[in-house]
Short mmCIF file of C-alpha atoms in Angstrom, two decimals:
data_model
loop_
_atom_site.label_atom_id
_atom_site.label_comp_id
_atom_site.label_asym_id
_atom_site.label_seq_id
_atom_site.Cartn_x
_atom_site.Cartn_y
_atom_site.Cartn_z
CA PHE I 1468 -14.47 72.54 43.64
CA SER I 1469 -15.56 73.69 40.18
CA SER I 1470 -14.01 77.10 40.89
CA GLU I 1471 -10.59 75.46 40.66
CA PHE I 1472 -11.25 74.90 36.94
CA ALA I 1473 -11.99 78.59 36.37
CA PRO I 1474 -9.33 80.83 34.76
CA GLY I 1475 -6.69 81.53 37.37
CA GLY I 1476 -7.76 78.54 39.50
CA LEU I 1477 -5.46 75.86 40.84
CA ILE I 1478 -6.19 73.39 38.08
CA ASP I 1479 -6.08 76.03 35.34
CA GLU I 1480 -2.63 77.18 36.47
CA ALA I 1481 -1.22 73.69 37.08
CA SER I 1482 1.64 72.62 34.85
CA ALA I 1483 1.46 69.56 32.59
CA SER I 1484 3.60 67.53 35.00
CA GLU I 1485 1.39 68.52 37.96
CA ARG I 1486 -1.73 67.50 36.06
CA GLN I 1487 -0.12 64.18 35.23
CA LEU I 1488 0.64 63.59 38.92
CA ALA I 1489 -2.96 64.44 39.83
CA TRP I 1490 -4.46 62.07 37.26
CA MET I 1491 -7.27 59.81 38.42
CA PRO I 1492 -9.92 57.69 36.67
CA ALA I 1493 -12.85 59.61 35.25
CA THR I 1494 -15.29 57.41 37.19
CA ASN I 1495 -15.19 55.23 40.29
CA ASP I 1496 -16.62 52.29 38.34
CA ALA I 1497 -14.41 50.41 35.89
CA ASN I 1498 -17.52 49.51 33.86
CA GLU I 1499 -18.30 53.14 33.20
CA GLY I 1500 -16.39 55.56 31.01
CA SER I 1501 -14.76 54.28 27.83
CA LEU I 1502 -15.31 50.62 28.67
CA GLY I 1503 -18.99 51.16 29.33
CA GLN I 1504 -19.29 53.14 26.10
CA TYR I 1505 -17.61 50.32 24.20
CA ARG I 1506 -19.90 47.67 25.67
CA VAL I 1507 -23.05 49.64 24.81
CA LYS I 1508 -21.80 50.38 21.30
CA MET I 1509 -20.90 46.75 20.60
CA ARG I 1510 -24.26 45.60 21.93
CA ASN I 1511 -26.05 47.98 19.56
CA THR I 1512 -23.63 47.47 16.64
CA PRO I 1513 -22.23 43.92 16.95
CA THR I 1514 -20.48 43.99 13.55
CA LEU I 1515 -18.37 47.01 14.50
CA THR I 1516 -14.66 46.21 14.77
CA LEU I 1517 -12.42 47.41 17.57
CA HIS I 1518 -10.29 49.65 15.35
CA GLN I 1519 -13.46 51.20 13.87
CA PHE I 1520 -14.73 51.95 17.37
CA ASN I 1521 -11.40 53.51 18.36
CA ALA I 1522 -11.37 55.62 15.20
CA ALA I 1523 -14.91 56.86 15.88
CA VAL I 1524 -14.04 57.82 19.47
CA MET I 1525 -10.93 59.74 18.38
CA TYR I 1526 -12.92 61.39 15.60
CA ASN I 1527 -15.50 62.69 18.08
CA GLN I 1528 -13.00 63.82 20.72
CA ASN I 1529 -10.41 65.56 18.54
CA ASN I 1530 -12.65 67.92 16.55
CA THR I 1531 -11.68 65.95 13.47
CA GLN I 1532 -14.62 67.15 11.41
CA ASP I 1533 -13.74 70.82 11.96
CA PHE I 1534 -10.15 70.08 10.94
CA MET I 1535 -11.32 68.30 7.79
CA ASP I 1536 -13.74 71.09 6.87
CA ALA I 1537 -11.00 73.69 7.23
CA LEU I 1538 -8.07 71.98 5.53
CA PHE I 1539 -9.08 68.93 3.52
CA GLU I 1540 -9.07 68.96 -0.25
CA PRO I 1541 -10.74 66.25 -2.43
CA PRO I 1542 -7.47 64.27 -2.75
CA ASP I 1543 -7.21 64.21 1.05
CA HIS I 1544 -10.68 62.69 1.38
CA LEU I 1545 -9.82 60.11 -1.27
CA TYR I 1546 -6.59 59.23 0.54
CA ILE I 1547 -8.41 58.74 3.86
CA VAL I 1548 -11.05 56.53 2.24
CA ARG I 1549 -8.39 54.37 0.60
CA LEU I 1550 -6.43 54.13 3.84
CA ALA I 1551 -9.56 53.08 5.75
CA ARG I 1552 -10.42 50.43 3.16
CA LYS I 1553 -6.88 49.10 3.26
CA GLU I 1554 -6.98 48.82 7.05
CA ASP I 1555 -10.40 47.13 6.99
CA ALA I 1556 -9.12 44.62 4.43
CA SER I 1557 -5.91 43.90 6.33
CA GLY I 1558 -7.61 41.33 8.55
CA ILE I 1559 -6.51 42.88 11.85
CA GLU I 1560 -9.93 42.28 13.39
CA ARG I 1561 -9.94 38.67 12.23
CA LYS I 1562 -6.47 38.23 13.70
CA ARG I 1563 -7.55 39.83 16.99
CA LYS I 1564 -10.55 37.53 17.29
CA ALA I 1565 -8.40 34.51 16.44
CA GLU I 1566 -5.94 35.47 19.18
CA LEU I 1567 -8.82 35.84 21.66
CA ALA I 1568 -10.18 32.43 20.64
CA ASP I 1569 -6.73 30.84 21.05
CA PHE I 1570 -6.37 32.44 24.46
CA ARG I 1571 -9.76 31.12 25.58
CA ILE I 1572 -8.80 27.64 24.39
CA ARG I 1573 -5.49 27.80 26.29
CA LEU I 1574 -7.29 29.08 29.37
CA ALA I 1575 -9.87 26.28 29.19
CA THR I 1576 -7.08 23.72 28.76
CA MET I 1577 -5.21 25.11 31.77
CA ARG I 1578 -8.36 24.97 33.89
CA LYS I 1579 -9.09 21.42 32.79
CA GLU I 1580 -5.54 20.30 33.57
CA LYS I 1581 -5.76 22.01 36.96
CA GLU I 1582 -9.06 20.27 37.71
CA ILE I 1583 -7.65 16.90 36.64
CA ALA I 1584 -4.60 17.43 38.86
CA LYS I 1585 -6.88 18.42 41.73
CA ARG I 1586 -9.01 15.31 41.35
CA GLN I 1587 -5.94 13.11 41.04
CA LYS I 1588 -4.56 14.56 44.27
CA GLU I 1589 -7.88 13.88 45.99
CA ILE I 1590 -7.80 10.27 44.79
CA ASP I 1591 -4.17 9.91 45.92
CA ASP I 1592 -5.05 11.39 49.32
CA LEU I 1593 -8.02 9.06 49.60
CA ARG I 1594 -5.86 6.08 48.69
CA ILE I 1595 -3.52 6.97 51.53
CA LEU I 1596 -6.39 7.20 54.01
CA VAL I 1597 -8.04 3.96 52.89
CA THR I 1598 -4.82 1.97 53.20
CA LEU I 1599 -3.63 3.68 56.38
CA ARG I 1600 -3.28 1.47 59.43
CA LEU I 1601 -5.38 3.00 62.18
CA VAL I 1602 -4.12 3.30 65.70
CA SER I 1603 -5.63 0.56 67.84
CA THR I 1604 -4.68 1.66 71.34
CA VAL I 1605 -4.56 4.92 73.24
CA ALA I 1606 -0.92 4.21 74.07
CA GLU I 1607 -0.03 4.47 70.39
CA ILE I 1608 -1.37 8.02 70.30
CA TYR I 1609 0.86 9.23 73.11
CA ASN I 1610 3.92 7.07 72.37
CA THR I 1611 7.04 9.25 72.45
CA ALA I 1612 9.49 6.70 71.05
CA ARG I 1613 11.34 8.05 68.04
CA ASP I 1614 10.16 5.35 65.63
CA LEU I 1615 6.60 5.20 66.97
CA ASN I 1616 5.89 8.84 67.78
CA LEU I 1617 2.90 10.27 65.90
CA THR I 1618 3.96 13.57 64.37
CA VAL I 1619 1.44 16.31 63.68
CA LYS I 1620 1.23 15.18 60.05
CA LYS I 1621 0.57 11.59 61.11
CA LEU I 1622 -2.05 12.76 63.60
CA HIS I 1623 -3.80 14.64 60.80
CA LEU I 1624 -3.82 11.50 58.67
CA GLN I 1625 -5.27 9.45 61.51
CA LEU I 1626 -8.00 12.02 62.15
CA ASP I 1627 -8.80 12.14 58.43
CA ALA I 1628 -8.96 8.35 58.27
CA PHE I 1629 -11.39 8.10 61.18
CA ARG I 1630 -13.44 10.95 59.75
CA LEU I 1631 -13.56 9.16 56.40
CA ARG I 1632 -15.01 6.10 58.09
CA GLY I 1633 -17.84 8.16 59.53
CA VAL I 1634 -16.70 8.51 63.13
CA PRO I 1635 -18.76 11.49 64.36
CA ASP I 1636 -17.77 14.81 65.91
CA ILE I 1637 -14.27 15.04 64.44
CA LYS I 1638 -13.67 18.66 63.59
CA ALA I 1639 -11.45 19.94 60.82
CA ASN I 1640 -7.79 19.49 61.71
CA SER I 1641 -7.27 23.26 61.80
CA ASN I 1642 -9.57 23.46 64.83
CA TYR I 1643 -7.01 21.61 66.92
CA ALA I 1644 -4.27 24.19 67.43
CA ARG I 1645 -1.82 22.23 69.56
CA LYS I 1646 -0.47 18.73 69.17
CA ALA I 1647 -2.00 17.82 72.52
CA ASP I 1648 -5.41 18.89 71.20
CA LYS I 1649 -4.96 16.66 68.16
CA GLN I 1650 -3.95 13.73 70.34
CA ALA I 1651 -6.99 14.23 72.57
CA ALA I 1652 -9.30 14.41 69.55
CA LEU I 1653 -7.77 11.25 68.12
CA GLU I 1654 -8.25 9.46 71.43
CA VAL I 1655 -11.95 10.40 71.46
CA ALA I 1656 -12.30 9.24 67.85
CA LEU I 1657 -10.59 5.93 68.62
CA ARG I 1658 -12.87 5.25 71.60
CA LYS I 1659 -15.97 5.95 69.50
CA PHE I 1660 -14.65 3.71 66.75
CA GLN I 1661 -13.99 0.86 69.18
CA LEU I 1662 -17.57 1.00 70.48
CA ASN I 1663 -18.85 -0.24 67.13
CA PRO I 1664 -16.06 -0.98 64.63
CA GLU I 1665 -18.45 -2.76 62.23
CA LYS I 1666 -20.48 0.44 61.89
CA TYR I 1667 -17.43 2.31 60.63
CA ALA I 1668 -16.06 -0.41 58.36
CA ALA I 1669 -17.38 1.29 55.21
CA PHE I 1670 -15.99 4.56 53.92
CA LYS I 1671 -18.39 7.46 53.65
CA GLY I 1672 -16.17 10.43 54.17
CA HIS I 1673 -16.25 14.11 53.44
CA CYS I 1674 -12.50 14.57 53.20
CA CYS I 1675 -12.52 15.14 49.47
CA ALA I 1676 -14.12 17.69 47.20
CA TRP I 1677 -16.99 15.39 46.24
CA GLN I 1678 -19.19 13.14 48.36
CA TYR I 1679 -18.40 9.46 48.32
CA GLU I 1680 -21.10 6.87 48.64
CA SER I 1681 -20.62 4.16 51.20
CA TYR I 1682 -18.54 1.33 49.78
CA PRO I 1683 -16.88 -1.47 51.75
CA TRP I 1684 -13.48 -0.57 50.33
CA SER I 1685 -10.32 -2.34 51.33
CA GLU I 1686 -6.71 -2.33 50.28
CA ALA I 1687 -7.51 -4.99 47.68
CA SER I 1688 -10.04 -2.66 46.08
CA PHE I 1689 -7.28 -0.53 44.62
CA GLY I 1690 -5.82 -3.43 42.69
CA ASN I 1691 -9.21 -4.02 41.05
CA GLY I 1692 -9.61 -0.40 40.05
CA LEU I 1693 -12.61 0.07 42.34
CA LEU I 1694 -11.44 3.48 43.48
CA ALA I 1695 -11.09 4.72 39.92
CA ASP I 1696 -14.56 3.41 39.07
CA HIS I 1697 -16.41 4.73 42.07
CA GLY I 1698 -14.22 7.53 43.36
CA ALA I 1699 -13.22 9.60 40.35
CA GLY I 1700 -16.65 9.44 38.77
CA SER I 1701 -18.79 10.15 41.84
CA ARG I 1702 -19.94 13.68 42.33
#
């Protein structure tokens, strides 16, 4: 492959546009190359600013010293020094760090708002399950009347409600592919619940992102703020 770089080789004779089309990263690791060099340099020289690092890299890659030795006069050196001091004093690094800090604050705020919204949704979902009227007969599960028919969404809610009460062996709703499978699973859950309804009177579910302790919640609990006290703060 290296022979292609030799005079007269494919790469040597390629046009500028062809080389541009053939461009690829210098390494197969994004943490290597210029980024890796920057990270090492900043670790060893933490007070170095970004524009100083960029200037040093360009200086080393562009044969700047040879150019200065060949063409610079004393006024040129003085001009460069003044220009560098002016740029250092302009506060661009301070502004860059302030923008990064503002971005991190906005990002943290967005994440916090997202987490709050997520928890609120979990509480709302739990409220629905706690207050949901459970089916009491097998006939209700298979009722096909328009007003009484349990849709897939309603079947999911019923399964979640029984699962929340601790009825065992109820799989995740996604495991029941067809509506008939969901109805059969709900029938099994109902029969287990009816064997010992007192055992499943308290809520100790896993339907939410955090684990709830067993509380004898009821619809009246919501009016007293019990859910907010025990639900939102329990992790």
